[in-house]
């Protein structure tokens, strides 16, 4: 009768079962090396057994039924011989307990299965033991050197675990699933024992947690893996920790001594970063790509925690920003690299930032005492320069070349910001010029210049040749002679050949009365001017052919109107 024998080790409830306590024979034939606890009276036990008569004939087995037996010692709920014979057992211990009739079923026996006055031999294996007075037992296996924060109630945790029964039988592992177990603490999401056992843990700490059945899954167990009334043993590694009320945290700040400006919403920033989880594992880094991350801040282009953490920084500043999941990638995570509900740690180095409304910033570092002329549009200038990024990275320098750098201002020969920064300078003046990217090389950058880079120029003006307006080859600095042709016709023969014309123009320049276009060969200018005045192309200019360009422009405008 299988159903009947499923209760063979529980106390008899029928008349005549009132055994007298006597000795039992115990053979402890397999004892584990480690035995932190032995069964005492009042403990609950879960064990497997085979029961035979003295002739070796089996009449009951928990193995055959596929379920271990559970009972409490010292309370009369087991037959007297087992109540005595199981005391002192260790989990995973095997022992044979020989029970005489008077400590088993006595002179009455048990139905037609156990004859009267039968000696019974129990082969026991103890799987589990606990007591109602038991508490959750925790043991720290390893802990990090630095623990700035530990688990409290209402925190959200992510942890890895290996779960076993008290006898070492595994029932679950987050490692096998390839993902952490994520849960709120103290809100009923976890079994009570885990809610208690994980309190006080630090990220990176490994802890063993032993949970008695009544603080685990109790009588119901859980699925096929966790039987009824099972003590659970967890080896837990805390991977992550935050609270739903957390804001970002900023630490490890290294702020440069000179900080003229701090970033605000709407700025465009270039920065390097290392991204890690709380346990130090890296998930991304801009350094490996050898490119900064470039973005507008405070406008929703990046995750909200980073949007906030990048405001109020200085150029060149380093800081660590820790983002709770609800200010990062939330419960969904991001791709394969960032799991759901992950706290992210960014170590940031701000390379530069600017605002689309920024203008060129000029700082004069040296100005000569005497300054009669300043550079302006159309002027030809020669200058020294050093160009770098705001973090000090050197890009270009005029010292790399044999000759000074030269340009005609306003002629679209250099980037707009540099053209503007070179204006208004005296020869010998030195200045630094900060150029935002929209007045530099823009989002695409240039050879050797990263996209969206703010540029830092050190400038020194070495030479200045005043220019002429666009479209002109020569201008009068003073009023032209009233009788221009007569002044030009040096030998007064009524004709001006190119030699005489050139001599006159060069005299005006030498005396400071006129100015030729700088940067162009004077002979080319004179030849070009002469061709323009020699209307009939006969090689000489006569009075009727001579007109100033100003007069020609006035006549052309009149004709167009």
Coordinates of C-alpha atoms in Angstrom, one line a residue:
X1 CA 0.0 0.0 0.0
X2 CA 2.1 2.9 -1.4
X3 CA -0.1 5.6 0.0
X4 CA 0.0 4.1 3.4
X5 CA 3.8 3.8 3.5
X6 CA 4.3 7.4 2.4
X7 CA 3.6 8.2 6.1
X8 CA 5.6 5.3 7.6
X9 CA 8.1 7.5 9.4
X10 CA 5.5 9.8 10.8
X11 CA 4.1 9.2 14.3
X12 CA 1.4 6.4 14.5
X13 CA -2.1 7.7 15.1
X14 CA -3.8 4.3 15.6
X15 CA -4.4 2.6 19.0
X16 CA -1.5 0.7 20.5
X17 CA 1.3 2.8 19.0
X18 CA 3.0 4.1 22.2
X19 CA 6.6 2.8 21.9
X20 CA 9.0 2.7 24.8
X21 CA 12.4 4.5 24.2
X22 CA 15.3 2.2 23.9
X23 CA 18.7 2.0 22.2
X24 CA 19.1 2.0 18.4
X25 CA 22.2 1.0 16.5
X26 CA 23.7 3.7 14.3
X27 CA 26.3 3.1 11.6
X28 CA 27.7 6.4 10.2
X29 CA 29.2 5.0 7.1
X30 CA 29.6 8.2 5.1
X31 CA 30.4 11.5 6.9
X32 CA 31.1 14.7 5.0
X33 CA 34.4 16.5 5.7
X34 CA 32.6 19.7 6.6
X35 CA 29.8 19.6 9.0
X36 CA 28.9 23.1 10.3
X37 CA 25.7 21.9 12.0
X38 CA 24.3 18.7 13.4
X39 CA 20.6 17.7 13.9
X40 CA 19.3 18.5 17.3
X41 CA 16.0 17.8 18.9
X42 CA 13.3 20.2 17.7
X43 CA 15.0 20.6 14.3
X44 CA 13.2 20.0 11.0
X45 CA 14.8 17.6 8.7
X46 CA 14.4 16.6 5.0
X47 CA 16.0 13.3 4.1
X48 CA 15.9 10.3 1.8
X49 CA 15.6 6.7 3.1
X50 CA 15.5 3.0 2.2
X51 CA 13.8 0.7 4.8
X52 CA 14.6 -3.0 4.9
X53 CA 14.0 -5.9 7.3
X54 CA 17.0 -7.6 8.8
X55 CA 17.0 -10.1 5.9
X56 CA 17.6 -7.2 3.5
X57 CA 14.1 -7.2 1.9
X58 CA 13.0 -3.6 1.1
X59 CA 9.5 -2.6 1.9
X60 CA 9.6 1.2 1.5
X61 CA 11.9 3.9 -0.1
X62 CA 11.6 7.7 -0.5
X63 CA 13.8 7.3 -3.6
X64 CA 11.2 5.2 -5.4
X65 CA 8.5 7.8 -4.6
X66 CA 10.7 10.6 -5.9
X67 CA 10.2 12.8 -2.9
X68 CA 12.2 13.2 0.3
X69 CA 10.5 12.9 3.7
X70 CA 10.1 15.9 5.9
X71 CA 9.6 15.9 9.7
X72 CA 10.4 17.5 13.0
X73 CA 12.6 15.8 15.5
X74 CA 11.9 15.5 19.3
X75 CA 8.1 16.2 18.9
X76 CA 6.8 12.6 18.6
X77 CA 6.2 13.1 14.9
X78 CA 8.7 10.4 13.8
X79 CA 8.9 6.8 15.0
X80 CA 10.9 6.8 18.2
X81 CA 13.9 4.9 16.7
X82 CA 14.3 7.4 13.8
X83 CA 13.7 10.4 16.2
X84 CA 16.7 9.1 18.1
X85 CA 18.8 7.7 15.3
X86 CA 18.8 10.9 13.2
X87 CA 20.2 13.1 15.9
X88 CA 23.7 14.4 15.3
X89 CA 23.5 13.9 11.5
X90 CA 25.2 16.3 9.1
X91 CA 23.8 17.3 5.8
X92 CA 25.0 14.8 3.1
X93 CA 25.8 12.3 5.8
X94 CA 24.7 8.7 5.2
X95 CA 24.0 6.3 8.0
X96 CA 22.3 3.1 8.8
X97 CA 20.0 3.1 11.8
X98 CA 18.8 -0.3 13.1
X99 CA 15.6 0.2 15.1
X100 CA 14.4 -2.6 17.5
X101 CA 10.7 -3.5 17.4
X102 CA 9.8 -1.6 20.6
X103 CA 11.1 1.6 18.9
X104 CA 9.4 0.9 15.6
X105 CA 6.0 -0.7 15.3
X106 CA 6.2 -3.1 18.3
X107 CA 4.2 -6.2 18.8
X108 CA 1.4 -5.0 16.6
X109 CA 3.4 -4.4 13.5
X110 CA 1.9 -2.3 10.7
X111 CA -0.8 -3.9 8.7
X112 CA 0.3 -6.7 6.4
X113 CA 3.5 -5.0 5.5
X114 CA 5.5 -4.9 8.8
X115 CA 5.0 -8.1 10.8
X116 CA 4.8 -7.8 14.6
X117 CA 8.1 -7.5 16.5
X118 CA 10.1 -6.6 13.4
X119 CA 13.5 -5.0 13.6
X120 CA 13.8 -2.3 10.8
X121 CA 17.0 -1.1 9.1
X122 CA 16.8 2.5 7.8
X123 CA 19.5 3.7 5.3
X124 CA 19.3 7.5 5.7
X125 CA 20.7 10.4 3.8
X126 CA 20.2 13.9 5.3
X127 CA 19.4 16.6 2.7
X128 CA 18.4 19.5 4.8
X129 CA 17.8 20.7 8.3
X130 CA 16.5 23.9 9.9
X131 CA 14.9 25.3 12.9
X132 CA 12.1 27.8 13.3
X133 CA 14.5 29.9 15.3
X134 CA 16.9 30.1 12.4
X135 CA 17.9 33.4 10.9
X136 CA 19.3 34.3 7.5
X137 CA 23.0 33.5 7.6
X138 CA 25.4 35.7 5.5
X139 CA 29.1 35.3 4.9
X140 CA 31.2 37.8 2.9
X141 CA 33.5 35.9 0.6
X142 CA 35.2 38.9 -0.9
X143 CA 34.6 42.6 -0.8
X144 CA 35.9 45.6 -2.8
X145 CA 38.5 48.0 -1.3
X146 CA 36.3 51.0 -1.7
X147 CA 32.6 50.8 -0.8
X148 CA 30.9 54.1 -1.0
X149 CA 27.4 52.8 -0.8
X150 CA 25.7 49.6 0.3
X151 CA 22.3 48.1 -0.3
X152 CA 19.3 49.5 1.6
X153 CA 15.6 48.9 1.4
X154 CA 13.9 50.4 -1.7
X155 CA 17.2 50.2 -3.6
X156 CA 17.2 48.5 -7.0
X157 CA 19.9 45.9 -7.4
X158 CA 21.4 43.8 -10.2
X159 CA 23.3 40.7 -9.1
X160 CA 24.6 37.4 -10.3
X161 CA 24.0 34.2 -8.3
X162 CA 24.5 30.5 -8.1
X163 CA 21.7 28.9 -6.1
X164 CA 21.9 25.4 -4.5
X165 CA 20.0 23.4 -2.0
X166 CA 21.7 22.8 1.3
X167 CA 23.1 19.5 0.1
X168 CA 24.8 21.3 -2.8
X169 CA 22.3 20.4 -5.5
X170 CA 22.1 23.4 -8.0
X171 CA 18.7 24.7 -8.8
X172 CA 19.4 28.0 -10.7
X173 CA 22.1 30.3 -11.9
X174 CA 22.1 33.7 -13.4
X175 CA 25.4 32.9 -15.1
X176 CA 23.8 30.1 -17.1
X177 CA 21.1 32.6 -18.2
X178 CA 23.7 35.1 -19.2
X179 CA 22.1 38.0 -17.4
X180 CA 21.8 39.4 -13.9
X181 CA 18.8 39.1 -11.6
X182 CA 17.3 42.5 -11.2
X183 CA 15.0 43.5 -8.4
X184 CA 13.8 46.1 -5.9
X185 CA 14.9 45.3 -2.3
X186 CA 12.4 45.3 0.5
X187 CA 9.4 45.6 -1.7
X188 CA 8.3 42.0 -1.9
X189 CA 9.9 41.3 -5.2
X190 CA 12.4 38.8 -3.7
X191 CA 11.9 36.0 -1.2
X192 CA 12.1 37.3 2.3
X193 CA 15.4 35.8 3.1
X194 CA 17.1 37.3 0.0
X195 CA 15.5 40.7 0.8
X196 CA 17.2 40.5 4.2
X197 CA 20.5 38.8 3.1
X198 CA 21.4 41.2 0.4
X199 CA 21.1 44.3 2.7
X200 CA 24.5 46.0 3.3
X201 CA 26.2 44.6 0.2
X202 CA 28.6 46.7 -1.8
X203 CA 29.0 46.6 -5.6
X204 CA 31.6 44.0 -6.3
X205 CA 31.1 42.1 -3.0
X206 CA 30.5 38.4 -3.1
X207 CA 28.4 36.9 -0.3
X208 CA 27.0 33.5 0.7
X209 CA 23.5 33.7 1.9
X210 CA 21.7 30.7 3.6
X211 CA 18.0 31.1 3.8
X212 CA 15.8 28.7 5.8
X213 CA 12.6 27.4 4.1
X214 CA 10.1 29.6 5.9
X215 CA 12.0 32.6 4.5
X216 CA 12.3 31.1 1.1
X217 CA 9.6 29.1 -0.7
X218 CA 8.3 27.1 2.3
X219 CA 6.0 24.2 1.9
X220 CA 5.1 24.9 -1.7
X221 CA 8.6 24.9 -3.0
X222 CA 9.1 26.4 -6.5
X223 CA 8.7 24.3 -9.7
X224 CA 10.6 21.1 -10.0
X225 CA 13.9 22.5 -8.9
X226 CA 13.1 23.6 -5.4
X227 CA 11.3 21.0 -3.3
X228 CA 9.0 21.7 -0.4
X229 CA 10.7 22.9 2.8
X230 CA 14.1 23.5 1.2
X231 CA 16.9 25.6 2.7
X232 CA 18.5 27.7 -0.1
X233 CA 22.1 28.6 -0.4
X234 CA 23.0 31.6 -2.7
X235 CA 26.4 32.7 -3.8
X236 CA 25.7 36.3 -4.8
X237 CA 27.9 38.8 -6.6
X238 CA 26.4 42.3 -6.5
X239 CA 26.9 44.0 -9.9
X240 CA 24.9 47.1 -9.6
X241 CA 23.0 49.3 -7.2
X242 CA 20.9 52.4 -7.4
X243 CA 17.7 53.9 -5.9
X244 CA 14.8 55.1 -8.1
X245 CA 15.1 58.5 -6.5
X246 CA 18.8 58.9 -7.4
X247 CA 20.1 61.9 -9.3
X248 CA 23.4 61.9 -11.2
X249 CA 26.5 62.2 -9.1
X250 CA 29.6 64.2 -10.1
X251 CA 33.0 63.4 -8.5
X252 CA 36.7 63.3 -9.2
X253 CA 36.6 66.7 -10.7
X254 CA 39.8 68.2 -12.1
X255 CA 39.1 71.8 -13.1
X256 CA 41.7 73.9 -14.8
X257 CA 42.8 77.0 -13.0
X258 CA 41.7 79.3 -15.8
X259 CA 38.0 78.8 -16.5
X260 CA 36.6 81.9 -18.2
X261 CA 33.4 80.1 -19.2
X262 CA 31.3 77.1 -18.2
X263 CA 29.0 75.2 -20.5
X264 CA 25.3 75.8 -20.7
X265 CA 22.4 74.2 -22.5
X266 CA 22.6 74.9 -26.2
X267 CA 26.4 74.6 -26.4
X268 CA 28.1 72.2 -28.7
X269 CA 30.7 70.1 -27.0
X270 CA 33.5 67.8 -28.0
X271 CA 34.6 65.4 -25.2
X272 CA 36.4 62.1 -24.7
X273 CA 34.9 59.5 -22.3
X274 CA 35.4 56.0 -20.8
X275 CA 32.1 54.3 -20.0
X276 CA 32.0 51.6 -17.4
X277 CA 29.5 49.9 -15.1
X278 CA 29.7 50.2 -11.3
X279 CA 31.8 47.0 -11.2
X280 CA 34.4 48.7 -13.4
X281 CA 33.7 46.7 -16.6
X282 CA 34.1 49.0 -19.7
X283 CA 31.3 49.0 -22.2
X284 CA 32.5 51.9 -24.4
X285 CA 35.2 54.4 -24.9
X286 CA 35.9 57.2 -27.3
X287 CA 39.6 56.8 -27.0
X288 CA 39.6 53.5 -28.8
X289 CA 37.9 55.2 -31.7
X290 CA 40.4 58.0 -31.5
X291 CA 37.6 60.5 -32.0
X292 CA 35.8 62.7 -29.5
X293 CA 32.0 62.4 -29.0
X294 CA 30.4 65.6 -30.4
X295 CA 27.0 66.8 -29.4
X296 CA 24.7 69.6 -28.4
X297 CA 24.1 69.6 -24.6
X298 CA 20.9 70.3 -22.7
X299 CA 18.8 69.7 -25.8
X300 CA 18.0 66.0 -25.6
X301 CA 20.6 64.8 -28.1
X302 CA 22.1 62.5 -25.5
X303 CA 20.7 60.5 -22.5
X304 CA 19.3 62.8 -19.9
X305 CA 21.9 62.1 -17.2
X306 CA 24.7 63.0 -19.6
X307 CA 22.8 66.0 -20.8
X308 CA 22.8 67.2 -17.2
X309 CA 26.3 66.1 -16.3
X310 CA 27.9 68.0 -19.2
X311 CA 26.5 71.4 -18.1
X312 CA 28.5 73.7 -15.9
X313 CA 31.9 72.3 -17.0
X314 CA 35.0 74.1 -18.1
X315 CA 37.1 73.5 -21.2
X316 CA 39.8 71.0 -20.2
X317 CA 37.9 69.8 -17.1
X318 CA 37.8 66.1 -16.2
X319 CA 35.0 64.7 -14.1
X320 CA 33.3 61.4 -13.3
X321 CA 29.5 61.3 -13.8
X322 CA 27.4 58.4 -12.5
X323 CA 24.0 58.0 -14.1
X324 CA 21.2 56.0 -12.5
X325 CA 19.3 53.9 -15.1
X326 CA 16.3 56.1 -15.2
X327 CA 18.6 58.9 -16.5
X328 CA 20.5 56.5 -18.8
X329 CA 19.0 53.7 -20.9
X330 CA 16.4 52.5 -18.4
X331 CA 15.0 49.0 -18.1
X332 CA 15.5 48.3 -21.8
X333 CA 19.3 48.9 -21.9
X334 CA 21.1 49.5 -25.2
X335 CA 22.0 46.8 -27.5
X336 CA 24.2 43.9 -26.3
X337 CA 26.6 46.0 -24.3
X338 CA 24.4 47.8 -21.8
X339 CA 21.9 45.6 -19.9
X340 CA 18.6 46.9 -18.6
X341 CA 18.6 48.9 -15.4
X342 CA 22.3 49.4 -15.5
X343 CA 24.0 52.3 -13.6
X344 CA 26.6 53.9 -16.0
X345 CA 29.8 55.6 -15.0
X346 CA 31.4 58.1 -17.4
X347 CA 34.9 59.5 -16.9
X348 CA 34.8 62.6 -19.1
X349 CA 37.5 64.9 -20.5
X350 CA 36.1 68.1 -22.0
X351 CA 38.1 69.0 -25.1
X352 CA 36.2 72.1 -26.1
X353 CA 32.7 73.6 -26.5
X354 CA 31.2 76.5 -28.2
X355 CA 27.8 78.1 -28.9
X356 CA 26.5 78.6 -32.5
X357 CA 26.1 82.3 -31.6
X358 CA 29.8 82.6 -30.6
X359 CA 31.9 85.2 -32.4
X360 CA 35.7 85.4 -32.7
X361 CA 37.4 86.1 -29.4
X362 CA 40.5 88.3 -29.5
X363 CA 42.9 88.9 -26.7
X364 CA 45.8 91.3 -27.3
X365 CA 48.9 90.1 -25.5
X366 CA 51.4 92.8 -26.8
X367 CA 50.9 96.1 -28.6
X368 CA 53.8 98.3 -29.7
X369 CA 53.9 101.8 -28.3
X370 CA 53.9 103.3 -31.8
X371 CA 51.1 102.2 -34.1
X372 CA 50.3 104.4 -37.1
X373 CA 48.7 101.8 -39.3
X374 CA 46.4 98.9 -38.6
X375 CA 45.5 96.0 -40.8
X376 CA 42.2 96.1 -42.6
X377 CA 40.3 94.6 -45.6
X378 CA 42.3 94.5 -48.8
X379 CA 45.7 94.8 -47.0
X380 CA 48.5 92.4 -47.6
X381 CA 49.9 91.2 -44.4
X382 CA 52.7 88.8 -43.3
X383 CA 52.4 87.1 -40.0
X384 CA 53.6 84.4 -37.7
X385 CA 51.1 82.0 -36.2
X386 CA 50.7 78.9 -34.0
X387 CA 47.4 77.0 -34.3
X388 CA 46.3 74.4 -31.7
X389 CA 43.1 72.9 -30.2
X390 CA 41.9 74.2 -26.9
X391 CA 43.3 71.2 -25.1
X392 CA 46.8 72.3 -26.3
X393 CA 47.1 69.8 -29.2
X394 CA 49.4 71.5 -31.7
X395 CA 48.0 71.5 -35.3
X396 CA 50.1 74.0 -37.4
X397 CA 52.7 76.7 -37.1
X398 CA 54.3 79.1 -39.5
X399 CA 57.6 78.1 -38.0
X400 CA 57.2 74.8 -40.0
X401 CA 57.7 76.8 -43.2
X402 CA 60.6 78.8 -44.6
X403 CA 58.6 81.9 -45.2
X404 CA 56.1 83.9 -43.2
X405 CA 52.5 83.3 -43.8
X406 CA 50.9 86.0 -46.0
X407 CA 47.3 86.8 -47.0
X408 CA 45.2 89.6 -48.4
X409 CA 42.5 90.3 -45.8
X410 CA 38.9 90.0 -47.0
X411 CA 40.0 88.0 -50.1
X412 CA 38.7 84.7 -48.8
X413 CA 42.2 83.3 -48.5
X414 CA 42.0 82.1 -44.9
X415 CA 39.1 80.8 -42.7
X416 CA 36.7 83.6 -41.8
X417 CA 37.6 83.6 -38.1
X418 CA 41.3 84.1 -38.8
X419 CA 40.6 86.8 -41.4
X420 CA 38.6 88.6 -38.8
X421 CA 41.2 88.0 -36.0
X422 CA 44.0 89.5 -38.2
X423 CA 42.2 92.8 -38.7
X424 CA 43.0 95.9 -36.7
X425 CA 46.5 94.7 -35.9
X426 CA 49.7 96.9 -35.7
X427 CA 53.0 95.6 -37.0
X428 CA 54.7 93.9 -34.1
X429 CA 51.4 93.3 -32.3
X430 CA 50.7 89.9 -30.8
X431 CA 47.3 88.4 -29.9
X432 CA 45.5 85.2 -29.3
X433 CA 42.4 84.5 -31.2
X434 CA 39.7 81.8 -30.4
X435 CA 37.7 80.8 -33.4
X436 CA 34.5 78.8 -33.1
X437 CA 34.0 76.0 -35.7
X438 CA 31.3 77.8 -37.7
X439 CA 34.0 80.5 -38.4
X440 CA 36.7 77.9 -38.8
X441 CA 36.6 74.5 -40.5
X442 CA 33.0 73.6 -39.6
X443 CA 31.6 70.2 -38.7
X444 CA 33.7 68.4 -41.3
X445 CA 37.0 69.8 -40.2
X446 CA 40.0 69.8 -42.5
X447 CA 43.2 67.8 -43.0
X448 CA 44.6 67.6 -39.5
X449 CA 41.7 69.5 -37.9
X450 CA 38.9 67.5 -36.3
X451 CA 35.3 68.3 -37.1
X452 CA 33.6 71.0 -35.0
X453 CA 36.9 72.0 -33.4
X454 CA 37.4 75.3 -31.7
X455 CA 40.8 76.7 -32.8
X456 CA 43.3 78.6 -30.8
X457 CA 45.7 80.9 -32.7
X458 CA 48.7 82.8 -31.5
X459 CA 49.4 85.6 -34.0
X460 CA 52.1 88.2 -34.6
X461 CA 51.9 90.7 -37.4
X462 CA 55.3 91.1 -39.0
X463 CA 54.5 93.3 -42.1
X464 CA 51.6 95.3 -43.4
X465 CA 51.1 96.7 -46.9
X466 CA 47.9 98.7 -47.2
X467 CA 45.7 97.5 -50.0
X468 CA 43.4 98.8 -52.6
X469 CA 39.6 98.1 -53.0
X470 CA 38.6 95.1 -54.9
X471 CA 38.8 95.6 -58.7
X472 CA 41.5 98.3 -58.4
X473 CA 45.2 98.1 -59.2
X474 CA 46.1 101.6 -58.1
X475 CA 44.5 104.2 -55.8
X476 CA 45.4 107.8 -55.0
X477 CA 46.2 108.3 -51.3
X478 CA 46.1 112.1 -51.9
X479 CA 44.0 113.9 -54.5
X480 CA 45.1 113.2 -58.1
X481 CA 46.7 116.2 -59.9
X482 CA 44.2 118.5 -61.5
X483 CA 46.0 118.3 -64.8
X484 CA 46.7 114.6 -64.7
X485 CA 47.7 114.1 -68.3
X486 CA 50.1 117.0 -68.2
X487 CA 51.7 115.6 -65.0
X488 CA 52.0 112.2 -66.7
X489 CA 53.4 113.6 -70.0
X490 CA 56.8 114.2 -68.6
X491 CA 58.4 115.3 -71.9
X492 CA 55.3 117.3 -72.8
X493 CA 55.0 115.8 -76.3
X494 CA 51.3 115.1 -76.1
X495 CA 51.9 111.3 -75.9
X496 CA 52.6 109.0 -73.0
X497 CA 54.3 105.6 -73.8
X498 CA 54.4 102.8 -71.3
X499 CA 57.9 103.7 -70.0
X500 CA 56.7 107.3 -69.2
X501 CA 53.5 106.0 -67.7
X502 CA 55.4 103.5 -65.5
X503 CA 57.8 106.2 -64.4
X504 CA 55.0 108.5 -63.4
X505 CA 53.1 105.8 -61.4
X506 CA 56.2 104.6 -59.5
X507 CA 57.0 108.2 -58.6
X508 CA 53.5 108.6 -57.1
X509 CA 54.0 105.5 -55.0
X510 CA 57.5 106.5 -53.9
X511 CA 56.2 109.9 -52.8
X512 CA 53.3 108.3 -50.9
X513 CA 50.7 110.0 -53.1
X514 CA 49.4 106.7 -54.6
X515 CA 49.3 103.0 -53.7
X516 CA 49.4 99.9 -55.9
X517 CA 47.7 96.7 -55.2
X518 CA 50.0 94.8 -52.8
X519 CA 51.3 91.3 -53.6
X520 CA 51.3 91.8 -57.3
X521 CA 54.4 92.5 -59.5
X522 CA 54.5 96.3 -60.1
X523 CA 55.4 95.9 -63.8
X524 CA 52.3 93.7 -64.2
X525 CA 50.2 96.3 -62.6
X526 CA 51.6 99.1 -64.8
X527 CA 51.2 97.0 -67.9
X528 CA 47.6 96.2 -67.0
X529 CA 46.8 99.8 -66.2
X530 CA 48.5 101.0 -69.4
X531 CA 46.5 98.6 -71.6
X532 CA 43.3 99.8 -70.0
X533 CA 44.1 103.4 -70.8
X534 CA 45.5 102.8 -74.3
X535 CA 42.0 102.6 -75.9
X536 CA 43.1 102.4 -79.5
X537 CA 46.0 100.0 -78.7
X538 CA 48.6 102.2 -80.5
X539 CA 51.2 101.9 -77.8
X540 CA 50.7 105.5 -76.4
X541 CA 48.1 107.3 -74.3
X542 CA 46.8 110.6 -75.3
X543 CA 44.7 113.1 -73.3
X544 CA 41.5 112.0 -74.9
X545 CA 42.1 108.4 -73.8
X546 CA 43.0 109.1 -70.2
X547 CA 40.2 108.5 -67.7
X548 CA 40.3 107.6 -64.0
X549 CA 38.7 104.3 -63.0
X550 CA 36.4 106.2 -60.7
X551 CA 35.1 108.2 -63.7
X552 CA 34.7 105.0 -65.7
X553 CA 32.7 103.4 -62.8
X554 CA 30.5 106.5 -62.6
X555 CA 29.8 106.4 -66.4
X556 CA 29.1 102.6 -66.3
X557 CA 26.6 103.1 -63.4
X558 CA 25.0 105.9 -65.3
X559 CA 24.6 103.8 -68.4
X560 CA 23.2 100.9 -66.4
X561 CA 20.6 103.2 -64.8

